[in-house]
Amino acid sequence: MARPLCLLFDCDGTLVDSEPLLAAEMETSLTAAGLPFQASDYAGEFRGARFRHIVAELESRHGAVDPDRLEVLERDMRANLNRRLATDLTPITGAAEALAALSGHPMGVVSNGPINKIRTSLLATNLEPVFGDHLFSAYEAQCWKPDPCLYRHAGAMLGYAPEDCVAIDDALVGVQAALNAGMTVIHLNRFPDAEETPEGAIMITSMFQLPTVIARLEHDRQRSLSRA
């Protein structure tokens, strides 16, 4: 029998409800630096995007900010965010239950965020024991979603080919990255009235649905392998 599918989870918005905290910190920091930004802009336009991509887009609209000032801004923003994550963060509804039900699968976290932010988020929500050191940050791989190389890197580090991996991601940049990596993709679409699931991805609207979908994928895969 083939090994169980490898499950690769995005972090922010998929496992932990960190995006409201991140958006609030970005509103404060970016606006103070002369780059007008509202928390609602994150969900509406930039969800899942790399911070420096967001800054570059805002600079194209409002003018450049001194690079040294930006470096201090990002450092202070991330320090403030980590403090809030450690005290205020909660898991996405159904995430802990889904992970428990899927404990027979190898799992990893694949995030555009820094590794210390991933660790802080998982520790604060008691999800860290599920993943151990299977944490893959774009800052360490030097490869950011929507580039597919981050998901490919994570799968390879866990010893799995793309076709044997399932990526679970809430952000369209992550969904597209995993699709382009050649993986099966489950889009956690928590805003189905406002967001369309890309063609080729499987939509769920709650993490409680995930174990059933994974079980179906495993059944179909095992049946296909038995016929080969």
Tab-separated table of N, CA, C and O in Angstrom, residues 68-194:
chain	number	residue	atom	x	y	z
A	68	ASP	N	15.741	52.733	4.624
A	68	ASP	CA	16.116	52.533	6.023
A	68	ASP	C	14.896	52.662	6.935
A	68	ASP	O	14.756	51.917	7.919
A	69	ARG	N	14.025	53.608	6.598
A	69	ARG	CA	12.808	53.777	7.393
A	69	ARG	C	11.905	52.549	7.247
A	69	ARG	O	11.297	52.094	8.219
A	70	LEU	N	11.850	52.011	6.040
A	70	LEU	CA	11.046	50.812	5.808
A	70	LEU	C	11.572	49.619	6.600
A	70	LEU	O	10.796	48.815	7.131
A	71	GLU	N	12.879	49.518	6.688
A	71	GLU	CA	13.478	48.405	7.436
A	71	GLU	C	13.108	48.481	8.909
A	71	GLU	O	12.744	47.469	9.533
A	72	VAL	N	13.175	49.684	9.473
A	72	VAL	CA	12.795	49.871	10.877
A	72	VAL	C	11.304	49.613	11.055
A	72	VAL	O	10.872	48.961	12.016
A	73	LEU	N	10.514	50.105	10.097
A	73	LEU	CA	9.067	49.914	10.156
A	73	LEU	C	8.711	48.433	10.198
A	73	LEU	O	7.917	47.989	11.031
A	74	GLU	N	9.315	47.649	9.291
A	74	GLU	CA	8.994	46.228	9.229
A	74	GLU	C	9.438	45.510	10.503
A	74	GLU	O	8.711	44.660	11.038
A	75	ARG	N	10.623	45.859	11.003
A	75	ARG	CA	11.118	45.215	12.223
A	75	ARG	C	10.190	45.480	13.389
A	75	ARG	O	9.822	44.560	14.129
A	76	ASP	N	9.783	46.751	13.557
A	76	ASP	CA	8.917	47.107	14.680
A	76	ASP	C	7.527	46.497	14.517
A	76	ASP	O	6.925	46.035	15.495
A	77	MET	N	7.016	46.501	13.284
A	77	MET	CA	5.701	45.924	13.038
A	77	MET	C	5.677	44.444	13.382
A	77	MET	O	4.753	43.943	14.030
A	78	ARG	N	6.720	43.726	12.971
A	78	ARG	CA	6.758	42.283	13.240
A	78	ARG	C	6.923	42.005	14.734
A	78	ARG	O	6.357	41.039	15.251
A	79	ALA	N	7.670	42.847	15.431
A	79	ALA	CA	7.817	42.662	16.878
A	79	ALA	C	6.479	42.878	17.584
A	79	ALA	O	6.087	42.103	18.470
A	80	ASN	N	5.756	43.923	17.179
A	80	ASN	CA	4.434	44.180	17.763
A	80	ASN	C	3.469	43.043	17.430
A	80	ASN	O	2.682	42.614	18.288
A	81	LEU	N	3.531	42.570	16.194
A	81	LEU	CA	2.643	41.492	15.781
A	81	LEU	C	2.922	40.220	16.571
A	81	LEU	O	1.991	39.547	17.033
A	82	ASN	N	4.187	39.885	16.754
A	82	ASN	CA	4.522	38.669	17.499
A	82	ASN	C	4.004	38.736	18.939
A	82	ASN	O	3.570	37.718	19.495
A	83	ARG	N	4.056	39.917	19.528
A	83	ARG	CA	3.524	40.058	20.891
A	83	ARG	C	2.009	39.808	20.897
A	83	ARG	O	1.493	39.141	21.807
A	84	ARG	N	1.325	40.319	19.898
A	84	ARG	CA	-0.128	40.121	19.838
A	84	ARG	C	-0.476	38.675	19.500
A	84	ARG	O	-1.452	38.126	20.029
A	85	LEU	N	0.310	38.053	18.642
A	85	LEU	CA	0.060	36.654	18.300
A	85	LEU	C	0.178	35.766	19.539
A	85	LEU	O	-0.613	34.833	19.731
A	86	ALA	N	1.157	36.061	20.362
A	86	ALA	CA	1.408	35.227	21.537
A	86	ALA	C	0.271	35.308	22.554
A	86	ALA	O	0.078	34.369	23.337
A	87	THR	N	-0.493	36.398	22.538
A	87	THR	CA	-1.527	36.579	23.564
A	87	THR	C	-2.954	36.536	23.027
A	87	THR	O	-3.871	36.127	23.753
A	88	ASP	N	-3.151	36.936	21.760
A	88	ASP	CA	-4.514	37.123	21.245
A	88	ASP	C	-4.924	36.132	20.163
A	88	ASP	O	-6.090	36.104	19.768
A	89	LEU	N	-4.001	35.330	19.684
A	89	LEU	CA	-4.270	34.496	18.516
A	89	LEU	C	-5.147	33.299	18.865
A	89	LEU	O	-4.997	32.678	19.927
A	90	THR	N	-6.032	32.949	17.944
A	90	THR	CA	-6.862	31.749	18.082
A	90	THR	C	-6.738	30.916	16.810
A	90	THR	O	-6.435	31.446	15.737
A	91	PRO	N	-6.957	29.598	16.914
A	91	PRO	CA	-6.923	28.775	15.701
A	91	PRO	C	-8.152	29.015	14.841
A	91	PRO	O	-9.193	29.464	15.333
A	92	ILE	N	-8.036	28.726	13.569
A	92	ILE	CA	-9.198	28.735	12.695
A	92	ILE	C	-10.171	27.661	13.189
A	92	ILE	O	-9.774	26.556	13.558
A	93	THR	N	-11.441	27.981	13.199
A	93	THR	CA	-12.452	27.038	13.667
A	93	THR	C	-12.344	25.710	12.908
A	93	THR	O	-12.328	25.692	11.676
A	94	GLY	N	-12.241	24.643	13.651
A	94	GLY	CA	-12.174	23.312	13.062
A	94	GLY	C	-10.782	22.833	12.734
A	94	GLY	O	-10.593	21.660	12.390
A	95	ALA	N	-9.776	23.702	12.844
A	95	ALA	CA	-8.410	23.309	12.468
A	95	ALA	C	-7.866	22.220	13.391
A	95	ALA	O	-7.320	21.219	12.929
A	96	ALA	N	-7.994	22.399	14.693
A	96	ALA	CA	-7.462	21.407	15.632
A	96	ALA	C	-8.143	20.059	15.453
A	96	ALA	O	-7.490	19.007	15.481
A	97	GLU	N	-9.455	20.085	15.247
A	97	GLU	CA	-10.194	18.838	15.057
A	97	GLU	C	-9.781	18.141	13.763
A	97	GLU	O	-9.627	16.905	13.724
A	98	ALA	N	-9.581	18.920	12.696
A	98	ALA	CA	-9.164	18.332	11.429
A	98	ALA	C	-7.781	17.708	11.532
A	98	ALA	O	-7.541	16.595	11.041
A	99	LEU	N	-6.861	18.397	12.192
A	99	LEU	CA	-5.509	17.871	12.341
A	99	LEU	C	-5.511	16.587	13.158
A	99	LEU	O	-4.765	15.643	12.851
A	100	ALA	N	-6.328	16.535	14.180
A	100	ALA	CA	-6.411	15.315	14.996
A	100	ALA	C	-6.941	14.147	14.176
A	100	ALA	O	-6.438	13.021	14.275
A	101	ALA	N	-7.931	14.408	13.343
A	101	ALA	CA	-8.510	13.353	12.528
A	101	ALA	C	-7.555	12.870	11.444
A	101	ALA	O	-7.675	11.736	10.971
A	102	LEU	N	-6.604	13.708	11.068
A	102	LEU	CA	-5.676	13.387	9.981
A	102	LEU	C	-4.286	13.025	10.496
A	102	LEU	O	-3.305	13.078	9.756
A	103	SER	N	-4.189	12.611	11.730
A	103	SER	CA	-2.886	12.415	12.373
A	103	SER	C	-2.046	11.325	11.724
A	103	SER	O	-0.840	11.255	11.961
A	104	GLY	N	-2.647	10.469	10.909
A	104	GLY	CA	-1.866	9.424	10.244
A	104	GLY	C	-1.106	9.897	9.028
A	104	GLY	O	-0.341	9.117	8.432
A	105	HIS	N	-1.274	11.147	8.671
A	105	HIS	CA	-0.603	11.702	7.500
A	105	HIS	C	0.630	12.510	7.901
A	105	HIS	O	0.620	13.197	8.930
A	106	PRO	N	1.686	12.471	7.086
A	106	PRO	CA	2.772	13.434	7.286
A	106	PRO	C	2.261	14.833	6.974
A	106	PRO	O	1.467	15.016	6.044
A	107	MET	N	2.692	15.804	7.756
A	107	MET	CA	2.174	17.166	7.604
A	107	MET	C	3.297	18.187	7.712
A	107	MET	O	4.270	17.984	8.435
A	108	GLY	N	3.114	19.297	7.030
A	108	GLY	CA	4.029	20.416	7.138
A	108	GLY	C	3.273	21.723	6.998
A	108	GLY	O	2.130	21.749	6.515
A	109	VAL	N	3.903	22.803	7.437
A	109	VAL	CA	3.350	24.146	7.286
A	109	VAL	C	4.188	24.897	6.269
A	109	VAL	O	5.422	24.911	6.358
A	110	VAL	N	3.512	25.532	5.322
A	110	VAL	CA	4.192	26.228	4.224
A	110	VAL	C	3.669	27.661	4.201
A	110	VAL	O	2.508	27.905	3.860
A	111	SER	N	4.512	28.622	4.558
A	111	SER	CA	4.039	29.989	4.765
A	111	SER	C	4.952	31.028	4.141
A	111	SER	O	6.172	30.866	4.130
A	112	ASN	N	4.346	32.109	3.680
A	112	ASN	CA	5.116	33.269	3.220
A	112	ASN	C	5.707	34.056	4.384
A	112	ASN	O	6.506	34.963	4.179
A	113	GLY	N	5.342	33.736	5.606
A	113	GLY	CA	5.823	34.471	6.770
A	113	GLY	C	7.158	33.972	7.276
A	113	GLY	O	7.598	32.862	6.944
A	114	PRO	N	7.824	34.765	8.122
A	114	PRO	CA	9.102	34.348	8.731
A	114	PRO	C	8.902	33.160	9.665
A	114	PRO	O	7.820	32.954	10.210
A	115	ILE	N	9.964	32.396	9.872
A	115	ILE	CA	9.866	31.177	10.661
A	115	ILE	C	9.473	31.473	12.106
A	115	ILE	O	8.712	30.703	12.722
A	116	ASN	N	9.955	32.581	12.694
A	116	ASN	CA	9.597	32.879	14.081
A	116	ASN	C	8.116	33.212	14.215
A	116	ASN	O	7.487	32.920	15.236
A	117	LYS	N	7.529	33.791	13.168
A	117	LYS	CA	6.095	34.084	13.187
A	117	LYS	C	5.295	32.787	13.109
A	117	LYS	O	4.275	32.632	13.787
A	118	ILE	N	5.743	31.845	12.275
A	118	ILE	CA	5.066	30.549	12.183
A	118	ILE	C	5.103	29.852	13.541
A	118	ILE	O	4.076	29.369	14.037
A	119	ARG	N	6.289	29.805	14.158
A	119	ARG	CA	6.425	29.124	15.449
A	119	ARG	C	5.563	29.793	16.521
A	119	ARG	O	4.888	29.114	17.315
A	120	THR	N	5.601	31.118	16.573
A	120	THR	CA	4.809	31.841	17.566
A	120	THR	C	3.325	31.533	17.394
A	120	THR	O	2.604	31.298	18.369
A	121	SER	N	2.874	31.499	16.143
A	121	SER	CA	1.459	31.250	15.863
A	121	SER	C	1.041	29.847	16.281
A	121	SER	O	-0.018	29.648	16.893
A	122	LEU	N	1.869	28.864	15.968
A	122	LEU	CA	1.527	27.481	16.300
A	122	LEU	C	1.591	27.233	17.802
A	122	LEU	O	0.762	26.516	18.373
A	123	LEU	N	2.582	27.828	18.475
A	123	LEU	CA	2.690	27.678	19.927
A	123	LEU	C	1.507	28.321	20.632
A	123	LEU	O	0.955	27.756	21.584
A	124	ALA	N	1.104	29.496	20.158
A	124	ALA	CA	0.013	30.220	20.808
A	124	ALA	C	-1.309	29.492	20.686
A	124	ALA	O	-2.203	29.664	21.540
A	125	THR	N	-1.458	28.671	19.649
A	125	THR	CA	-2.719	27.966	19.416
A	125	THR	C	-2.628	26.465	19.724
A	125	THR	O	-3.538	25.704	19.395
A	126	ASN	N	-1.517	26.058	20.319
A	126	ASN	CA	-1.301	24.650	20.711
A	126	ASN	C	-1.297	23.689	19.522
A	126	ASN	O	-1.600	22.496	19.683
A	127	LEU	N	-0.920	24.177	18.356
A	127	LEU	CA	-0.845	23.321	17.172
A	127	LEU	C	0.586	22.884	16.872
A	127	LEU	O	0.800	22.040	16.003
A	128	GLU	N	1.545	23.428	17.588
A	128	GLU	CA	2.955	23.154	17.296
A	128	GLU	C	3.321	21.679	17.377
A	128	GLU	O	4.083	21.190	16.527
A	129	PRO	N	2.800	20.877	18.344
A	129	PRO	CA	3.198	19.466	18.400
A	129	PRO	C	2.820	18.665	17.157
A	129	PRO	O	3.453	17.645	16.864
A	130	VAL	N	1.814	19.097	16.436
A	130	VAL	CA	1.379	18.373	15.239
A	130	VAL	C	2.459	18.397	14.166
A	130	VAL	O	2.654	17.412	13.439
A	131	PHE	N	3.200	19.514	14.079
A	131	PHE	CA	4.108	19.716	12.957
A	131	PHE	C	5.582	19.581	13.319
A	131	PHE	O	6.408	19.335	12.431
A	132	GLY	N	5.930	19.757	14.576
A	132	GLY	CA	7.334	19.675	14.952
A	132	GLY	C	8.175	20.666	14.159
A	132	GLY	O	7.878	21.862	14.118
A	133	ASP	N	9.217	20.152	13.531
A	133	ASP	CA	10.109	21.010	12.742
A	133	ASP	C	9.741	21.055	11.264
A	133	ASP	O	10.512	21.585	10.455
A	134	HIS	N	8.600	20.535	10.900
A	134	HIS	CA	8.187	20.528	9.497
A	134	HIS	C	7.544	21.874	9.134
A	134	HIS	O	6.381	21.957	8.752
A	135	LEU	N	8.335	22.922	9.287
A	135	LEU	CA	7.895	24.292	9.040
A	135	LEU	C	8.740	24.875	7.913
A	135	LEU	O	9.969	24.880	8.000
A	136	PHE	N	8.080	25.402	6.893
A	136	PHE	CA	8.788	25.853	5.697
A	136	PHE	C	8.413	27.308	5.409
A	136	PHE	O	7.291	27.614	5.004
A	137	SER	N	9.364	28.181	5.656
A	137	SER	CA	9.156	29.620	5.503
A	137	SER	C	9.748	30.106	4.187
A	137	SER	O	10.859	29.711	3.803
A	138	ALA	N	9.026	30.997	3.535
A	138	ALA	CA	9.536	31.593	2.305
A	138	ALA	C	10.831	32.356	2.549
A	138	ALA	O	11.689	32.432	1.662
A	139	TYR	N	11.002	32.892	3.758
A	139	TYR	CA	12.205	33.668	4.060
A	139	TYR	C	13.430	32.764	4.143
A	139	TYR	O	14.544	33.202	3.844
A	140	GLU	N	13.248	31.517	4.539
A	140	GLU	CA	14.369	30.579	4.573
A	140	GLU	C	14.621	29.972	3.208
A	140	GLU	O	15.766	29.746	2.819
A	141	ALA	N	13.546	29.696	2.464
A	141	ALA	CA	13.696	29.115	1.122
A	141	ALA	C	14.014	30.170	0.077
A	141	ALA	O	14.429	29.832	-1.031
A	142	GLN	N	13.809	31.464	0.442
A	142	GLN	CA	13.989	32.579	-0.492
A	142	GLN	C	13.128	32.387	-1.738
A	142	GLN	O	13.562	32.555	-2.875
A	143	CYS	N	11.868	32.054	-1.493
A	143	CYS	CA	10.917	31.781	-2.562
A	143	CYS	C	9.520	31.999	-2.008
A	143	CYS	O	9.133	31.324	-1.052
A	144	TRP	N	8.771	32.935	-2.572
A	144	TRP	CA	7.486	33.329	-2.024
A	144	TRP	C	6.333	32.927	-2.939
A	144	TRP	O	6.434	33.025	-4.159
A	145	LYS	N	5.234	32.471	-2.339
A	145	LYS	CA	4.009	32.293	-3.099
A	145	LYS	C	3.656	33.651	-3.733
A	145	LYS	O	3.828	34.673	-3.078
A	146	PRO	N	3.185	33.670	-4.964
A	146	PRO	CA	2.614	32.597	-5.781
A	146	PRO	C	3.613	31.775	-6.589
A	146	PRO	O	3.182	30.962	-7.407
A	147	ASP	N	4.907	31.957	-6.385
A	147	ASP	CA	5.869	31.078	-7.059
A	147	ASP	C	5.679	29.660	-6.523
A	147	ASP	O	5.625	29.452	-5.309
A	148	PRO	N	5.589	28.670	-7.391
A	148	PRO	CA	5.346	27.300	-6.926
A	148	PRO	C	6.513	26.662	-6.194
A	148	PRO	O	6.362	25.609	-5.567
A	149	CYS	N	7.685	27.288	-6.234
A	149	CYS	CA	8.864	26.616	-5.698
A	149	CYS	C	8.792	26.404	-4.188
A	149	CYS	O	9.389	25.465	-3.665
A	150	LEU	N	8.039	27.237	-3.449
A	150	LEU	CA	7.970	27.055	-2.003
A	150	LEU	C	7.238	25.758	-1.662
A	150	LEU	O	7.691	24.984	-0.807
A	151	TYR	N	6.127	25.500	-2.324
A	151	TYR	CA	5.418	24.240	-2.084
A	151	TYR	C	6.252	23.048	-2.559
A	151	TYR	O	6.301	22.005	-1.888
A	152	ARG	N	6.899	23.177	-3.694
A	152	ARG	CA	7.750	22.083	-4.173
A	152	ARG	C	8.881	21.805	-3.188
A	152	ARG	O	9.224	20.643	-2.926
A	153	HIS	N	9.474	22.862	-2.660
A	153	HIS	CA	10.552	22.725	-1.675
A	153	HIS	C	10.068	21.966	-0.445
A	153	HIS	O	10.738	21.037	0.036
A	154	ALA	N	8.903	22.319	0.059
A	154	ALA	CA	8.374	21.664	1.255
A	154	ALA	C	8.123	20.187	1.001
A	154	ALA	O	8.489	19.333	1.821
A	155	GLY	N	7.508	19.868	-0.125
A	155	GLY	CA	7.257	18.468	-0.439
A	155	GLY	C	8.538	17.675	-0.554
A	155	GLY	O	8.654	16.560	-0.022
A	156	ALA	N	9.516	18.247	-1.231
A	156	ALA	CA	10.797	17.553	-1.417
A	156	ALA	C	11.504	17.336	-0.086
A	156	ALA	O	12.089	16.271	0.156
A	157	MET	N	11.459	18.327	0.800
A	157	MET	CA	12.105	18.185	2.105
A	157	MET	C	11.462	17.078	2.939
A	157	MET	O	12.123	16.454	3.772
A	158	LEU	N	10.194	16.818	2.707
A	158	LEU	CA	9.501	15.746	3.421
A	158	LEU	C	9.562	14.423	2.657
A	158	LEU	O	9.021	13.416	3.124
A	159	GLY	N	10.219	14.425	1.496
A	159	GLY	CA	10.419	13.198	0.741
A	159	GLY	C	9.257	12.805	-0.140
A	159	GLY	O	9.098	11.619	-0.461
A	160	TYR	N	8.472	13.781	-0.578
A	160	TYR	CA	7.293	13.498	-1.391
A	160	TYR	C	7.339	14.242	-2.720
A	160	TYR	O	7.712	15.416	-2.781
A	161	ALA	N	6.925	13.553	-3.765
A	161	ALA	CA	6.761	14.181	-5.073
A	161	ALA	C	5.489	15.032	-5.057
A	161	ALA	O	4.563	14.765	-4.279
A	162	PRO	N	5.404	16.047	-5.916
A	162	PRO	CA	4.212	16.911	-5.923
A	162	PRO	C	2.901	16.155	-6.065
A	162	PRO	O	1.904	16.503	-5.410
A	163	GLU	N	2.886	15.101	-6.886
A	163	GLU	CA	1.630	14.379	-7.104
A	163	GLU	C	1.169	13.599	-5.878
A	163	GLU	O	0.017	13.133	-5.825
A	164	ASP	N	2.030	13.471	-4.883
A	164	ASP	CA	1.663	12.774	-3.646
A	164	ASP	C	1.412	13.742	-2.495
A	164	ASP	O	1.347	13.335	-1.330
A	165	CYS	N	1.283	15.026	-2.830
A	165	CYS	CA	1.043	16.058	-1.826
A	165	CYS	C	-0.323	16.703	-2.039
A	165	CYS	O	-0.784	16.868	-3.169
A	166	VAL	N	-0.934	17.095	-0.940
A	166	VAL	CA	-2.150	17.902	-0.963
A	166	VAL	C	-1.857	19.201	-0.225
A	166	VAL	O	-1.418	19.177	0.928
A	167	ALA	N	-2.069	20.321	-0.886
A	167	ALA	CA	-1.881	21.624	-0.261
A	167	ALA	C	-3.233	22.162	0.177
A	167	ALA	O	-4.212	22.097	-0.578
A	168	ILE	N	-3.272	22.701	1.382
A	168	ILE	CA	-4.492	23.307	1.919
A	168	ILE	C	-4.180	24.768	2.189
A	168	ILE	O	-3.333	25.088	3.033
A	169	ASP	N	-4.833	25.662	1.468
A	169	ASP	CA	-4.478	27.082	1.529
A	169	ASP	C	-5.741	27.916	1.382
A	169	ASP	O	-6.629	27.578	0.590
A	170	ASP	N	-5.815	29.018	2.117
A	170	ASP	CA	-6.996	29.883	2.028
A	170	ASP	C	-6.805	31.038	1.054
A	170	ASP	O	-7.794	31.598	0.568
A	171	ALA	N	-5.577	31.412	0.780
A	171	ALA	CA	-5.306	32.590	-0.053
A	171	ALA	C	-5.115	32.195	-1.512
A	171	ALA	O	-4.497	31.168	-1.811
A	172	LEU	N	-5.608	33.032	-2.417
A	172	LEU	CA	-5.522	32.703	-3.836
A	172	LEU	C	-4.077	32.609	-4.304
A	172	LEU	O	-3.765	31.784	-5.178
A	173	VAL	N	-3.175	33.411	-3.717
A	173	VAL	CA	-1.770	33.314	-4.127
A	173	VAL	C	-1.200	31.948	-3.768
A	173	VAL	O	-0.388	31.371	-4.507
A	174	GLY	N	-1.632	31.395	-2.636
A	174	GLY	CA	-1.165	30.077	-2.228
A	174	GLY	C	-1.796	28.967	-3.031
A	174	GLY	O	-1.137	27.990	-3.401
A	175	VAL	N	-3.087	29.097	-3.308
A	175	VAL	CA	-3.784	28.103	-4.131
A	175	VAL	C	-3.126	28.006	-5.499
A	175	VAL	O	-2.847	26.914	-5.999
A	176	GLN	N	-2.848	29.168	-6.098
A	176	GLN	CA	-2.228	29.160	-7.423
A	176	GLN	C	-0.817	28.600	-7.372
A	176	GLN	O	-0.390	27.867	-8.277
A	177	ALA	N	-0.075	28.906	-6.328
A	177	ALA	CA	1.280	28.378	-6.187
A	177	ALA	C	1.266	26.860	-6.151
A	177	ALA	O	2.070	26.191	-6.813
A	178	ALA	N	0.368	26.290	-5.360
A	178	ALA	CA	0.313	24.840	-5.222
A	178	ALA	C	-0.190	24.167	-6.497
A	178	ALA	O	0.287	23.092	-6.875
A	179	LEU	N	-1.155	24.785	-7.163
A	179	LEU	CA	-1.615	24.246	-8.446
A	179	LEU	C	-0.466	24.208	-9.445
A	179	LEU	O	-0.256	23.201	-10.141
A	180	ASN	N	0.289	25.291	-9.505
A	180	ASN	CA	1.418	25.352	-10.437
A	180	ASN	C	2.545	24.413	-10.038
A	180	ASN	O	3.380	24.054	-10.864
A	181	ALA	N	2.569	24.013	-8.768
A	181	ALA	CA	3.565	23.043	-8.303
A	181	ALA	C	3.181	21.614	-8.667
A	181	ALA	O	3.964	20.685	-8.449
A	182	GLY	N	1.976	21.428	-9.180
A	182	GLY	CA	1.536	20.097	-9.579
A	182	GLY	C	0.913	19.294	-8.459
A	182	GLY	O	0.837	18.065	-8.535
A	183	MET	N	0.447	19.973	-7.424
A	183	MET	CA	-0.158	19.291	-6.279
A	183	MET	C	-1.675	19.319	-6.364
A	183	MET	O	-2.256	20.155	-7.054
A	184	THR	N	-2.316	18.399	-5.648
A	184	THR	CA	-3.741	18.508	-5.409
A	184	THR	C	-3.948	19.642	-4.416
A	184	THR	O	-3.219	19.750	-3.436
A	185	VAL	N	-4.932	20.494	-4.685
A	185	VAL	CA	-5.093	21.704	-3.870
A	185	VAL	C	-6.508	21.785	-3.323
A	185	VAL	O	-7.493	21.632	-4.055
A	186	ILE	N	-6.588	22.021	-2.037
A	186	ILE	CA	-7.859	22.279	-1.369
A	186	ILE	C	-7.875	23.742	-0.951
A	186	ILE	O	-7.003	24.202	-0.211
A	187	HIS	N	-8.849	24.465	-1.459
A	187	HIS	CA	-8.983	25.890	-1.154
A	187	HIS	C	-9.959	26.053	0.006
A	187	HIS	O	-11.153	25.785	-0.135
A	188	LEU	N	-9.448	26.468	1.147
A	188	LEU	CA	-10.310	26.810	2.271
A	188	LEU	C	-10.894	28.191	1.984
A	188	LEU	O	-10.262	29.219	2.250
A	189	ASN	N	-12.080	28.193	1.407
A	189	ASN	CA	-12.716	29.442	0.987
A	189	ASN	C	-13.710	29.864	2.066
A	189	ASN	O	-14.878	29.466	2.054
A	190	ARG	N	-13.226	30.668	3.002
A	190	ARG	CA	-14.073	31.110	4.103
A	190	ARG	C	-14.953	32.297	3.718
A	190	ARG	O	-15.787	32.734	4.509
A	191	PHE	N	-14.775	32.804	2.494
A	191	PHE	CA	-15.567	33.939	2.018
A	191	PHE	C	-16.146	33.609	0.636
A	191	PHE	O	-15.873	34.307	-0.346
A	192	PRO	N	-16.935	32.541	0.533
A	192	PRO	CA	-17.396	32.089	-0.787
A	192	PRO	C	-18.277	33.093	-1.519
A	192	PRO	O	-18.386	33.032	-2.747
A	193	ASP	N	-18.900	34.012	-0.791
A	193	ASP	CA	-19.730	35.029	-1.453
A	193	ASP	C	-18.885	36.101	-2.121
A	193	ASP	O	-19.376	36.819	-3.005
A	194	ALA	N	-17.628	36.208	-1.695
A	194	ALA	CA	-16.771	37.267	-2.224
A	194	ALA	C	-15.590	36.747	-3.038
A	194	ALA	O	-14.927	37.523	-3.723
